[in-house]
């Protein structure tokens, strides 16, 4: 975001804090200061506390007040302000990677699609004033300005990616971060199990979700508002624990005095064997926790993430040990299946979910509805963060899709397509593929280093490149888990899950070594050509998306009690009449919300001459007939003036993005 972000983020932070509750003010300022002054400690605190902020955007806490899901954002703003200040000062260079261009194009294209909500955002800003950003962070996803919040999340996420890419924390700090993430996840899992089995209650924190109660049975949701969102978080962070179990803990290879300043790297699968048993207990706890979320996508995605970690670990094991490892894992699998079977026998609801573990019948209609919505604007989509608001307007009550899930597409790629078009959906897939490539390349490189060191019988020679095998394994597991879960859910809806995505991307990019002076000179020409290529691609994509957005329907209507829709205007409306005809019928609507506004007078004027007056004593519609002079100027408009106007946006009527409504009319009908 550069200088613009450095100047604007403190303003955003200040306005959010100014309107937040007192306790959130204190915590927000403290977290912002921590991100600004001690970024590594902030990241560890974020990893520990993320499970506490698994509520939905705009969701309410037990007290009925907006849940402060934006609190981690306040700390993240301090972290990013520090990074931007260093960039502006020229003290932080960008690692030249292909994924950089993909992320920039994705952010640029997403910003262009925000145009679909620009009228709503303008009205919201004028109406709320300094409370605009606080309102953005406390709106539900059906709000017509939700795209502003989604765009701000994307900017902060991409900035977090850039900060971790260009200034990766030392290996010891990265180890602490992953351990903190695992500790926070295990705490949330144990607390969730206690809540599920009635040993404790977490309703003081997140209330009771009525969407869970309708199923007629309890689901494990921990501190999250929905069990599905906790299942997403668990699947994304669970591979960390699996790495600890397979590798006997998350241990640094070089534990000497230079460990803090080691070359870019991370974790190693070496460690005390006796520690592994505790990690395996933690894996079992996560498995049981995921089972009782009743989330089929969670079961499959966690299994996929842990399975990828195991396969990567197995690939590097000595051939003689692979057979023993496979037998041990097979035994663990049998125990896990027996546990699931016994639980299913004891719990009928769980048994029913297991019977339909691979059924997609409940998703097919939702996916089709998302495709239908996206096809209205296939290049640009309906606008970032605009899915829920557009859905309820696009599918009317008589449509079979009307009663389906309207919040998300329940598929990450389809959701991106519906909101931002096929171009950005393709770029999103390319970002995922690029991240997997970076992690795989880093893992293979460090495996080669390990073998080279072992062949020389001089382990200390590896100190120049700290082994990143364990870190690559856990990141690959996290990415695969999110990709698999993304088949049945939009995994970027819950912010803490979205943050894990950007942290993994940034850490993976940060593992790539910075070219030395010779290599940098040799590759400068290639990077120059690639920069031009990215610029041209950005211009072309901006042109396509901008052209599509310019055609976006921005004609907003007011709906009268008789079911007809009317075009809203301010205190005065100037209406072009057909050149032929001298008598017209013009439907008008007095839309004022309460009795204090009445009586309301509409005056009809043409060519400076008054043609009639209509007075309304209460809300209603009338078809007013006017007769024009025999000699009329063809391009002369009909003017309708209202005695006064009102502000629909100020009355929480935020579906219609107009600041002032007075005259509401329909197109004139020629009578003769």
XYZ file of C-alpha atoms in Angstrom:
672
model
C 0.000 0.000 0.000
C 3.048 2.245 0.304
C 2.767 5.847 1.412
C -1.013 5.908 0.918
C -1.428 3.020 3.340
C 1.000 4.558 5.814
C -1.075 7.750 5.894
C -4.533 6.175 5.828
C -4.244 3.168 8.158
C -3.724 5.275 11.334
C -6.860 7.232 10.404
C -8.847 4.023 9.942
C -7.543 2.745 13.266
C -8.369 5.981 15.090
C -11.948 6.167 13.788
C -12.671 2.514 14.627
C -11.276 2.885 18.152
C -13.144 6.155 18.691
C -16.525 4.420 18.250
C -15.652 1.089 19.886
C -16.795 0.124 23.407
C -14.441 1.213 26.242
C -12.792 -2.168 26.827
C -12.230 -2.691 23.100
C -10.652 0.777 22.922
C -8.070 -0.175 25.541
C -7.334 -3.581 24.043
C -7.240 -2.195 20.511
C -4.761 0.543 21.373
C -2.591 -1.948 23.284
C -2.580 -4.430 20.401
C -1.859 -1.709 17.845
C 1.086 -0.512 19.952
C 2.347 -4.087 20.272
C 2.208 -4.581 16.497
C 4.008 -1.304 15.992
C 6.733 -1.714 18.617
C 7.201 -5.495 18.901
C 5.949 -7.158 15.698
C 7.250 -10.640 16.546
C 5.544 -10.661 19.933
C 2.383 -9.394 18.239
C 2.407 -12.330 15.811
C 2.735 -14.781 18.708
C -0.122 -13.102 20.590
C -2.216 -13.217 17.432
C -1.510 -16.950 17.022
C -2.556 -17.629 20.614
C -5.739 -15.569 20.582
C -7.145 -16.150 17.093
C -9.617 -18.869 18.215
C -11.375 -16.287 20.386
C -12.462 -14.275 17.343
C -14.326 -16.888 15.322
C -17.614 -15.001 15.173
C -19.128 -14.000 11.868
C -18.699 -10.435 10.546
C -21.302 -8.243 12.186
C -22.282 -10.995 14.612
C -23.546 -10.138 18.067
C -22.100 -11.227 21.368
C -24.124 -12.576 24.311
C -24.831 -9.018 25.491
C -26.427 -8.075 22.171
C -23.588 -5.725 21.211
C -21.503 -6.268 18.031
C -18.852 -8.889 18.698
C -15.380 -7.288 18.335
C -14.160 -9.510 15.500
C -12.249 -6.432 14.329
C -9.956 -6.437 17.391
C -7.194 -8.510 15.699
C -7.405 -6.090 12.775
C -6.470 -3.217 15.060
C -3.264 -4.957 16.109
C -2.582 -5.975 12.518
C -2.826 -2.325 11.486
C 0.030 -1.468 13.861
C 2.112 -4.336 12.466
C 1.519 -3.185 8.887
C 2.085 0.505 9.640
C 5.553 -0.430 10.906
C 6.259 -2.443 7.757
C 5.043 0.363 5.485
C 7.164 2.927 7.347
C 10.264 0.820 6.760
C 9.403 0.490 3.072
C 8.864 4.212 2.640
C 12.200 4.804 4.376
C 13.885 2.451 1.899
C 14.902 -0.068 4.555
C 12.936 -3.046 3.199
C 13.349 -4.567 -0.256
C 10.879 -6.719 -2.164
C 11.736 -10.329 -2.927
C 11.259 -10.768 -6.700
C 8.791 -13.661 -6.951
C 6.131 -14.542 -9.497
C 3.508 -14.772 -6.767
C 3.939 -11.035 -6.112
C 2.421 -10.120 -9.460
C -0.472 -12.521 -8.967
C -1.320 -11.056 -5.556
C -1.113 -7.501 -6.916
C -3.405 -8.320 -9.821
C -5.858 -9.994 -7.461
C -5.927 -6.961 -5.157
C -6.200 -4.506 -8.071
C -9.010 -6.422 -9.723
C -10.886 -6.821 -6.446
C -10.666 -3.073 -5.833
C -12.184 -2.376 -9.258
C -15.148 -4.661 -8.564
C -15.876 -2.600 -5.442
C -17.449 -0.115 -7.875
C -20.635 -2.186 -7.682
C -21.196 -0.786 -4.175
C -19.786 2.713 -4.597
C -23.158 4.463 -4.192
C -23.892 2.566 -0.990
C -20.402 3.278 0.331
C -20.780 6.978 -0.451
C -24.129 7.183 1.345
C -22.761 5.204 4.291
C -19.767 7.531 4.577
C -21.912 10.681 4.454
C -24.456 9.305 6.928
C -22.037 7.831 9.477
C -19.243 10.376 9.228
C -16.332 9.398 11.451
C -18.155 6.202 12.403
C -17.887 4.871 8.847
C -15.114 2.321 9.414
C -16.553 1.159 12.726
C -19.838 0.597 10.914
C -18.038 -1.282 8.153
C -16.531 -3.662 10.713
C -19.866 -4.279 12.459
C -22.054 -4.875 9.395
C -23.402 -8.301 8.577
C -22.571 -9.863 5.217
C -25.976 -8.983 3.742
C -25.198 -5.259 4.087
C -24.796 -3.443 0.763
C -21.460 -1.999 1.959
C -19.964 -5.309 3.079
C -17.579 -5.114 0.124
C -15.713 -2.254 1.816
C -14.948 -4.496 4.781
C -13.942 -7.382 2.504
C -11.656 -5.089 0.512
C -10.026 -3.744 3.666
C -9.470 -7.309 4.870
C -7.851 -8.158 1.534
C -5.536 -5.149 1.692
C -4.444 -6.016 5.227
C -4.028 -9.683 4.334
C -1.925 -8.909 1.257
C 0.153 -6.471 3.324
C 0.719 -9.171 5.954
C 1.854 -11.477 3.144
C 4.314 -8.844 1.916
C 5.696 -8.186 5.404
C 6.362 -11.873 6.085
C 7.779 -12.356 2.592
C 10.294 -9.515 2.738
C 11.222 -9.652 6.430
C 10.667 -13.219 7.660
C 11.159 -13.576 11.409
C 14.201 -15.632 12.466
C 13.676 -19.387 12.772
C 13.425 -19.323 16.568
C 10.591 -16.792 16.398
C 8.833 -18.688 13.663
C 9.002 -21.801 15.824
C 7.416 -19.856 18.678
C 4.694 -18.631 16.348
C 3.749 -22.131 15.149
C 3.868 -23.430 18.722
C 1.609 -20.577 19.824
C -0.814 -21.365 16.991
C -0.850 -25.028 18.053
C -1.323 -24.068 21.718
C -4.237 -21.774 20.909
C -5.854 -24.480 18.786
C -5.453 -27.134 21.486
C -6.871 -24.805 24.127
C -9.886 -24.094 21.915
C -10.302 -27.830 21.258
C -10.221 -28.803 24.929
C -12.595 -25.958 25.804
C -14.889 -27.041 22.963
C -14.921 -30.650 24.188
C -15.751 -29.477 27.718
C -18.605 -27.378 26.363
C -19.889 -30.185 24.122
C -20.002 -32.754 26.929
C -21.580 -30.306 29.388
C -18.553 -29.916 31.647
C -18.396 -26.168 31.012
C -20.267 -23.560 29.019
C -18.839 -21.159 26.456
C -22.098 -19.309 25.852
C -20.770 -16.408 27.915
C -18.398 -15.742 25.028
C -20.260 -16.495 21.810
C -23.875 -17.074 22.804
C -26.012 -19.855 21.353
C -26.299 -20.131 17.605
C -29.924 -20.715 16.512
C -28.644 -22.172 13.233
C -27.130 -25.021 15.268
C -30.235 -25.570 17.404
C -32.472 -26.198 14.381
C -30.678 -29.496 13.765
C -32.040 -30.823 17.035
C -28.653 -31.829 18.429
C -25.588 -30.127 19.831
C -22.425 -29.553 17.760
C -18.961 -28.764 19.012
C -18.196 -25.178 18.092
C -15.745 -24.077 20.802
C -15.428 -20.260 20.868
C -16.729 -19.974 17.309
C -20.266 -18.947 16.441
C -20.636 -21.887 14.040
C -19.142 -25.367 14.228
C -18.266 -25.226 10.525
C -16.033 -22.193 11.049
C -14.225 -23.864 13.922
C -13.800 -26.952 11.741
C -12.160 -24.776 9.068
C -9.763 -23.279 11.589
C -8.928 -26.681 13.056
C -8.272 -28.183 9.625
C -5.949 -25.300 8.649
C -3.921 -25.286 11.888
C -4.025 -29.016 12.656
C -1.035 -29.970 10.447
C 1.266 -28.152 12.902
C 0.465 -30.738 15.560
C 0.981 -33.584 13.087
C 4.479 -32.301 12.279
C 5.262 -32.205 15.987
C 4.067 -35.808 16.371
C 6.049 -37.144 13.431
C 9.206 -35.169 14.185
C 9.270 -35.432 17.957
C 8.554 -31.734 18.381
C 9.267 -28.513 16.523
C 13.013 -28.213 17.112
C 15.611 -25.954 15.510
C 18.488 -27.712 13.835
C 21.053 -25.138 14.928
C 20.483 -24.560 18.617
C 23.699 -22.579 19.060
C 24.138 -18.871 19.814
C 23.638 -17.930 16.148
C 20.191 -19.508 15.876
C 18.416 -16.166 16.087
C 20.329 -14.779 13.122
C 20.382 -17.879 10.957
C 19.714 -17.771 7.256
C 16.092 -17.943 6.053
C 14.795 -21.309 7.134
C 12.636 -22.784 9.831
C 11.936 -26.046 11.537
C 13.532 -29.458 11.488
C 12.098 -32.897 12.192
C 14.848 -33.661 14.730
C 13.925 -33.686 18.399
C 13.591 -35.841 21.448
C 11.579 -38.992 20.723
C 9.942 -38.937 24.118
C 8.196 -35.683 23.195
C 6.402 -37.353 20.300
C 3.934 -39.159 22.545
C 2.525 -35.875 23.804
C 2.151 -34.611 20.271
C 0.320 -37.798 19.288
C -2.065 -37.255 22.190
C -2.638 -33.746 20.824
C -3.358 -35.192 17.356
C -5.926 -37.525 18.929
C -7.552 -34.602 20.735
C -7.849 -32.694 17.462
C -9.326 -35.723 15.707
C -11.976 -36.231 18.385
C -12.736 -32.519 18.401
C -13.207 -32.449 14.643
C -15.439 -35.515 14.809
C -17.930 -33.804 17.104
C -18.158 -30.658 14.987
C -20.345 -32.848 12.710
C -18.745 -31.095 9.745
C -18.149 -33.511 6.876
C -15.899 -31.020 5.110
C -13.892 -30.693 8.315
C -13.413 -34.445 8.570
C -12.181 -34.761 5.001
C -10.010 -31.628 4.943
C -8.284 -32.386 8.248
C -7.577 -35.917 7.031
C -6.175 -34.491 3.788
C -3.927 -32.007 5.595
C -2.580 -34.574 8.045
C -2.180 -37.108 5.245
C -0.065 -34.737 3.164
C 2.189 -34.070 6.154
C 2.635 -37.797 6.710
C 3.414 -38.504 3.051
C 6.010 -35.719 2.917
C 7.616 -37.028 6.105
C 7.538 -40.591 4.798
C 9.176 -39.623 1.502
C 12.312 -38.523 3.320
C 12.557 -41.472 5.666
C 15.073 -44.254 5.112
C 13.592 -47.158 3.131
C 14.025 -49.471 6.095
C 11.921 -47.227 8.324
C 9.096 -46.631 5.866
C 7.588 -50.059 6.388
C 7.527 -49.618 10.163
C 6.047 -46.136 9.793
C 3.304 -47.385 7.478
C 2.434 -50.202 9.896
C 2.309 -47.775 12.797
C 0.124 -45.358 10.843
C -2.140 -48.211 9.764
C -2.554 -49.175 13.403
C -3.374 -45.565 14.303
C -5.898 -45.506 11.474
C -7.611 -48.641 12.763
C -7.867 -47.118 16.236
C -9.298 -43.907 14.753
C -11.887 -45.792 12.679
C -12.889 -47.877 15.709
C -13.361 -44.686 17.728
C -15.529 -43.190 14.992
C -17.581 -46.384 14.676
C -18.234 -46.619 18.412
C -19.181 -42.950 18.570
C -21.563 -43.397 15.645
C -23.225 -46.357 17.343
C -23.748 -44.303 20.485
C -24.883 -41.069 18.781
C -27.605 -41.387 16.093
C -27.059 -37.858 14.753
C -23.384 -38.577 14.169
C -24.263 -41.858 12.490
C -26.581 -40.028 10.108
C -23.871 -37.509 9.200
C -21.394 -40.292 8.513
C -23.850 -41.976 6.159
C -23.858 -38.845 3.988
C -20.172 -37.975 4.307
C -19.625 -37.664 0.538
C -23.112 -36.485 -0.409
C -23.151 -33.207 -2.309
C -26.884 -32.985 -2.972
C -27.266 -30.148 -0.481
C -24.493 -28.208 -2.216
C -25.346 -28.688 -5.885
C -28.254 -26.231 -5.891
C -26.203 -23.648 -3.982
C -23.355 -24.014 -6.494
C -25.773 -23.649 -9.406
C -27.291 -20.536 -7.843
C -23.780 -19.068 -7.435
C -22.962 -19.790 -11.072
C -26.229 -18.174 -12.137
C -25.467 -15.069 -10.109
C -21.922 -14.870 -11.473
C -23.078 -15.264 -15.053
C -24.866 -11.924 -14.835
C -21.387 -10.325 -14.946
C -18.984 -13.143 -15.877
C -15.926 -10.905 -16.293
C -16.190 -8.885 -13.091
C -18.771 -10.660 -10.945
C -21.320 -8.780 -8.864
C -18.632 -7.054 -6.779
C -16.334 -8.016 -3.927
C -18.311 -8.707 -0.746
C -21.568 -8.194 -2.657
C -22.701 -11.820 -2.912
C -25.319 -11.898 -0.149
C -26.827 -8.499 -0.995
C -27.091 -9.239 -4.722
C -28.395 -12.749 -4.111
C -31.507 -11.602 -2.301
C -32.271 -9.162 -5.121
C -31.441 -11.458 -8.014
C -33.449 -14.488 -6.882
C -37.002 -13.402 -6.144
C -39.412 -15.236 -3.759
C -40.941 -17.225 -6.618
C -37.548 -18.635 -7.647
C -36.534 -22.132 -6.397
C -33.135 -20.771 -5.307
C -34.649 -18.059 -3.119
C -34.734 -20.149 0.077
C -31.212 -21.534 -0.354
C -28.144 -20.367 1.559
C -27.654 -16.753 0.495
C -24.529 -15.827 2.463
C -21.802 -17.551 0.460
C -21.468 -19.890 -2.504
C -20.221 -22.729 -0.240
C -17.296 -23.111 -2.607
C -14.282 -20.814 -2.563
C -13.615 -20.656 -6.307
C -17.309 -20.291 -7.191
C -17.663 -17.539 -4.603
C -14.713 -15.643 -6.067
C -16.187 -16.151 -9.547
C -19.628 -14.887 -8.517
C -18.208 -11.796 -6.805
C -15.168 -10.975 -8.967
C -15.531 -12.862 -12.245
C -13.654 -15.627 -13.995
C -10.458 -13.592 -14.463
C -9.849 -13.103 -10.753
C -11.029 -16.634 -9.996
C -8.293 -17.872 -12.343
C -5.724 -15.619 -10.658
C -6.807 -16.948 -7.257
C -6.189 -20.518 -8.436
C -2.783 -19.401 -9.754
C -1.917 -17.936 -6.327
C -2.722 -21.267 -4.675
C -0.664 -23.160 -7.253
C 2.250 -20.740 -6.843
C 2.176 -21.129 -3.052
C 2.209 -24.926 -3.339
C 5.125 -24.652 -5.772
C 7.094 -22.428 -3.383
C 6.548 -24.772 -0.450
C 7.425 -27.850 -2.500
C 10.583 -26.242 -3.915
C 11.729 -25.153 -0.461
C 11.095 -28.617 0.956
C 13.002 -30.387 -1.828
C 15.903 -27.958 -1.541
C 16.325 -28.523 2.168
C 16.025 -32.286 1.767
C 18.981 -32.091 -0.633
C 20.935 -30.045 1.916
C 20.247 -32.626 4.625
C 21.536 -35.461 2.447
C 24.626 -33.474 1.494
C 25.422 -32.720 5.142
C 24.873 -36.316 6.187
C 27.244 -37.513 3.469
C 30.022 -35.267 4.833
C 29.447 -36.349 8.448
C 29.651 -32.700 9.427
C 26.220 -31.594 10.711
C 27.541 -28.190 11.732
C 27.963 -27.264 8.060
C 24.179 -27.035 7.852
C 24.187 -23.970 10.098
C 24.381 -21.729 7.031
C 20.917 -22.902 5.937
C 18.532 -23.785 8.735
C 16.434 -26.791 7.807
C 12.876 -25.888 6.844
C 11.503 -29.346 6.235
C 9.073 -29.356 9.141
C 7.825 -25.863 8.361
C 7.285 -26.736 4.706
C 5.349 -29.833 5.739
C 2.968 -27.980 8.028
C 2.400 -25.203 5.487
C 1.688 -27.695 2.726
C -0.765 -29.454 5.028
C -2.502 -26.163 5.824
C -2.813 -25.142 2.161
C -4.123 -28.555 1.102
C -6.629 -28.577 3.976
C -7.957 -25.155 2.938
C -8.142 -26.184 -0.719
C -10.082 -29.338 0.149
C -12.417 -27.516 2.535
C -12.817 -24.822 -0.123
C -14.754 -27.314 -2.239
C -17.716 -27.099 0.159
C -17.156 -23.745 1.922
C -15.915 -20.231 1.260
C -12.856 -20.418 3.511
C -12.130 -16.673 3.515
C -15.411 -15.707 5.187
C -14.121 -16.109 8.764
C -11.245 -13.705 9.223
C -9.019 -15.862 11.444
C -9.031 -18.620 8.803
C -8.261 -16.026 6.144
C -5.310 -14.804 8.226
C -3.835 -18.315 8.356
C -3.991 -18.372 4.554
C -2.021 -15.128 4.202
C 0.462 -16.101 6.931
C 1.231 -19.374 5.149
C 1.629 -17.573 1.810
C 3.955 -14.964 3.294
C 6.042 -17.497 5.198
C 6.373 -19.700 2.105
C 7.538 -16.725 0.046
C 9.930 -15.697 2.822
C 11.736 -19.035 2.600
C 13.019 -18.174 -0.882
C 16.615 -17.003 -0.605
C 17.424 -13.446 -1.702
C 19.673 -13.524 -4.795
C 23.288 -12.504 -4.267
C 24.795 -9.585 -6.161
C 25.912 -11.680 -9.154
C 22.597 -13.483 -9.528
C 20.663 -10.251 -9.022
C 22.583 -8.564 -11.842
C 22.111 -11.542 -14.160
C 18.381 -11.633 -13.497
C 17.731 -7.912 -13.610
C 16.828 -7.898 -17.314
C 14.412 -10.768 -16.878
C 12.771 -9.073 -13.908
C 12.498 -5.855 -15.915
C 10.647 -7.669 -18.684
C 8.445 -9.431 -16.148
C 7.609 -6.092 -14.528
C 6.465 -4.750 -17.885
C 4.460 -7.921 -18.471
C 2.728 -7.572 -15.097
C 1.985 -3.891 -15.799
C 0.449 -4.713 -19.178
C -1.588 -7.530 -17.621
C -2.796 -5.148 -14.918
C -3.870 -2.546 -17.482
C -5.721 -5.144 -19.562
C -7.485 -6.630 -16.543
C -8.386 -3.173 -15.240
C -9.826 -2.304 -18.639
C -11.950 -5.456 -18.867
C -13.228 -5.227 -15.294
C -13.789 -1.477 -15.503
C -15.786 -1.863 -18.718
C -17.932 -4.573 -17.157
C -18.453 -2.604 -13.954
C -19.521 0.483 -15.906
C -22.469 -1.544 -17.152
C -23.462 -2.596 -13.658
C -27.092 -1.803 -12.976
C -27.163 1.213 -10.680
C -30.889 2.032 -11.070
C -32.269 1.863 -7.521
C -35.984 1.735 -6.835
C -38.393 2.505 -4.011
C -41.159 -0.031 -3.448
C -44.678 1.192 -2.763
C -47.274 -0.627 -0.608
C -49.214 -1.575 -3.756
C -46.219 -3.628 -4.975
C -45.069 -1.258 -7.708
C -41.519 0.103 -7.818
C -40.767 3.801 -8.241
C -37.689 5.762 -9.278
C -36.549 7.948 -6.370
C -35.408 11.542 -6.769
C -34.782 14.463 -4.422
C -37.017 17.480 -3.900
C -37.110 17.937 -7.653
C -37.356 15.472 -10.528
C -36.872 16.439 -14.189
C -38.484 13.872 -16.466
C -38.053 13.673 -20.238
C -41.341 13.143 -22.053
C -41.858 11.468 -25.442
C -41.917 14.111 -28.221
C -45.331 12.927 -29.358
C -48.346 13.201 -27.082
C -49.960 15.991 -25.107
C -51.593 14.087 -22.239
C -49.748 11.767 -19.875
C -50.403 9.648 -16.827
C -47.552 9.787 -14.286
C -47.607 7.434 -11.265
C -46.122 9.134 -8.192
C -45.437 7.837 -4.703
C -45.310 9.729 -1.392
C -42.793 7.586 0.491
C -42.184 9.549 3.693
C -41.729 7.200 6.668
C -43.823 8.830 9.405
C -46.781 11.143 9.959
C -44.626 14.131 10.945
C -43.695 14.621 7.275
C -47.297 15.107 6.076
C -49.052 16.748 4.355
C -46.764 16.523 1.309
C -47.356 18.563 -1.815
C -46.228 17.659 -5.334
C -46.201 20.473 -7.904
C -46.138 19.727 -11.636
C -44.545 22.292 -13.930
C -43.811 22.417 -17.661
C -42.088 25.260 -19.503
C -42.378 27.509 -16.451
C -46.159 27.020 -16.203
C -47.775 25.116 -13.362
C -49.893 22.201 -14.572
C -51.263 20.926 -11.283
C -50.784 20.226 -7.572
C -51.269 16.979 -5.637
C -51.370 16.832 -1.850
C -50.800 13.645 0.164
C -52.076 13.335 3.717
C -50.456 9.908 4.180
C -48.148 7.533 2.295
C -49.597 6.307 -0.971
C -49.512 6.250 -4.740
C -51.502 8.156 -7.362
C -51.666 8.155 -11.119
C -51.643 11.866 -11.944
C -52.926 12.920 -15.365
C -51.433 16.092 -16.845
C -52.166 17.862 -20.097
C -49.375 19.755 -21.814
C -49.796 22.999 -23.753
C -50.632 22.600 -27.428
C -47.399 24.320 -28.399
C -44.585 22.541 -26.566
C -40.846 22.387 -26.956
C -39.949 18.759 -27.729
C -36.932 18.644 -25.389
C -38.596 20.503 -22.506
C -38.672 18.290 -19.360
C -41.551 17.886 -16.972
C -40.578 19.167 -13.515
C -42.074 17.678 -10.347
C -41.276 19.388 -7.062
C -41.924 18.061 -3.577
C -42.581 20.337 -0.609
C -39.805 18.576 1.311
C -37.585 15.496 1.241
C -36.252 12.874 3.657
C -33.097 10.739 3.965
C -33.792 7.021 3.460
C -30.238 6.036 4.404
C -30.614 7.757 7.750
C -33.708 5.660 8.484
C -31.749 2.394 8.130
C -33.261 1.896 4.691
C -29.822 1.032 3.353
C -30.958 -1.093 0.439
C -31.496 2.108 -1.547
C -28.288 4.175 -1.784
C -29.780 7.648 -2.032
C -29.210 10.432 0.465
C -32.422 12.283 -0.297
C -35.878 11.134 -1.413
C -38.745 13.426 -2.237
C -40.379 12.767 -5.580
C -40.759 9.079 -6.430
C -42.198 8.393 -9.881
C -42.606 5.889 -12.680
C -42.100 6.487 -16.377
C -44.919 8.611 -17.883
C -47.575 6.847 -19.968
C -48.884 8.705 -23.044
C -52.687 8.854 -23.107
C -53.107 10.943 -26.255
